[in-house]
Amino acid sequence: MTRRDARTVNDEIDSNLKRAFAEVAEEPVPDHLLKLLDRLRSQDADTADGDPPKDPPDRNDTA
């Protein structure tokens, strides 16, 4: 394979990857991830105010 052929193949790969991931990039962010981001931002704001971060609930806690 010549350098020009390799460059053409690489250009085609780049184009196909960009096309595939452009579709994914346009998908909405799932609600559970948005809620997680809100919680993390809230924790950051609490920490910036001097309050210690709140511990998340124990996942094994059934109470």
Short mmCIF file of C-alpha atoms in Angstrom, two decimals:
data_model
loop_
_atom_site.label_atom_id
_atom_site.label_comp_id
_atom_site.label_asym_id
_atom_site.label_seq_id
_atom_site.Cartn_x
_atom_site.Cartn_y
_atom_site.Cartn_z
CA MET A 1 0.00 0.00 0.00
CA THR A 2 1.37 3.38 -0.94
CA ARG A 3 1.37 6.41 1.34
CA ARG A 4 -1.39 7.94 -0.74
CA ASP A 5 -3.52 4.79 -0.41
CA ALA A 6 -2.91 4.72 3.35
CA ARG A 7 -3.90 8.38 3.60
CA THR A 8 -7.10 7.68 1.64
CA VAL A 9 -7.95 4.77 3.92
CA ASN A 10 -7.25 6.89 7.01
CA ASP A 11 -9.44 9.68 5.61
CA GLU A 12 -12.27 7.20 5.04
CA ILE A 13 -11.90 5.82 8.57
CA ASP A 14 -11.93 9.36 10.01
CA SER A 15 -15.03 10.23 8.01
CA ASN A 16 -16.88 7.09 9.07
CA LEU A 17 -16.00 7.54 12.75
CA LYS A 18 -17.11 11.17 12.71
CA ARG A 19 -20.40 10.18 11.08
CA ALA A 20 -21.02 7.37 13.59
CA PHE A 21 -20.23 9.46 16.66
CA ALA A 22 -22.07 12.54 15.40
CA GLU A 23 -25.31 10.57 15.76
CA VAL A 24 -24.44 9.61 19.33
CA ALA A 25 -23.45 13.18 20.20
CA GLU A 26 -26.90 14.39 19.15
CA GLU A 27 -28.74 11.97 21.47
CA PRO A 28 -30.23 13.51 24.61
CA VAL A 29 -28.52 12.89 27.93
CA PRO A 30 -30.47 10.24 29.91
CA ASP A 31 -32.46 11.53 32.90
CA HIS A 32 -30.52 9.44 35.43
CA LEU A 33 -27.27 11.08 34.30
CA LEU A 34 -28.81 14.56 34.50
CA LYS A 35 -29.95 13.82 38.07
CA LEU A 36 -26.46 12.60 38.94
CA LEU A 37 -24.93 15.79 37.54
CA ASP A 38 -27.36 17.87 39.61
CA ARG A 39 -26.37 15.96 42.76
CA LEU A 40 -22.68 16.41 42.04
CA ARG A 41 -23.11 20.12 41.38
CA SER A 42 -25.05 20.45 44.63
CA GLN A 43 -22.24 18.69 46.51
CA ASP A 44 -19.70 21.01 44.90
CA ALA A 45 -21.75 24.03 45.95
CA ASP A 46 -22.01 22.68 49.52
CA THR A 47 -18.26 22.12 49.65
CA ALA A 48 -17.59 25.61 48.29
CA ASP A 49 -19.75 27.03 51.12
CA GLY A 50 -17.53 25.30 53.68
CA ASP A 51 -20.00 22.53 54.52
CA PRO A 52 -18.63 18.99 54.43
CA PRO A 53 -20.01 16.89 51.55
CA LYS A 54 -23.02 14.75 52.39
CA ASP A 55 -22.47 11.00 52.37
CA PRO A 56 -24.62 9.18 49.82
CA PRO A 57 -27.13 6.70 51.24
CA ASP A 58 -25.83 3.20 51.74
CA ARG A 59 -27.02 1.07 48.83
CA ASN A 60 -27.32 -1.95 51.13
CA ASP A 61 -29.45 -0.03 53.62
CA THR A 62 -33.02 -1.34 53.39
CA ALA A 63 -34.50 1.05 55.98
#
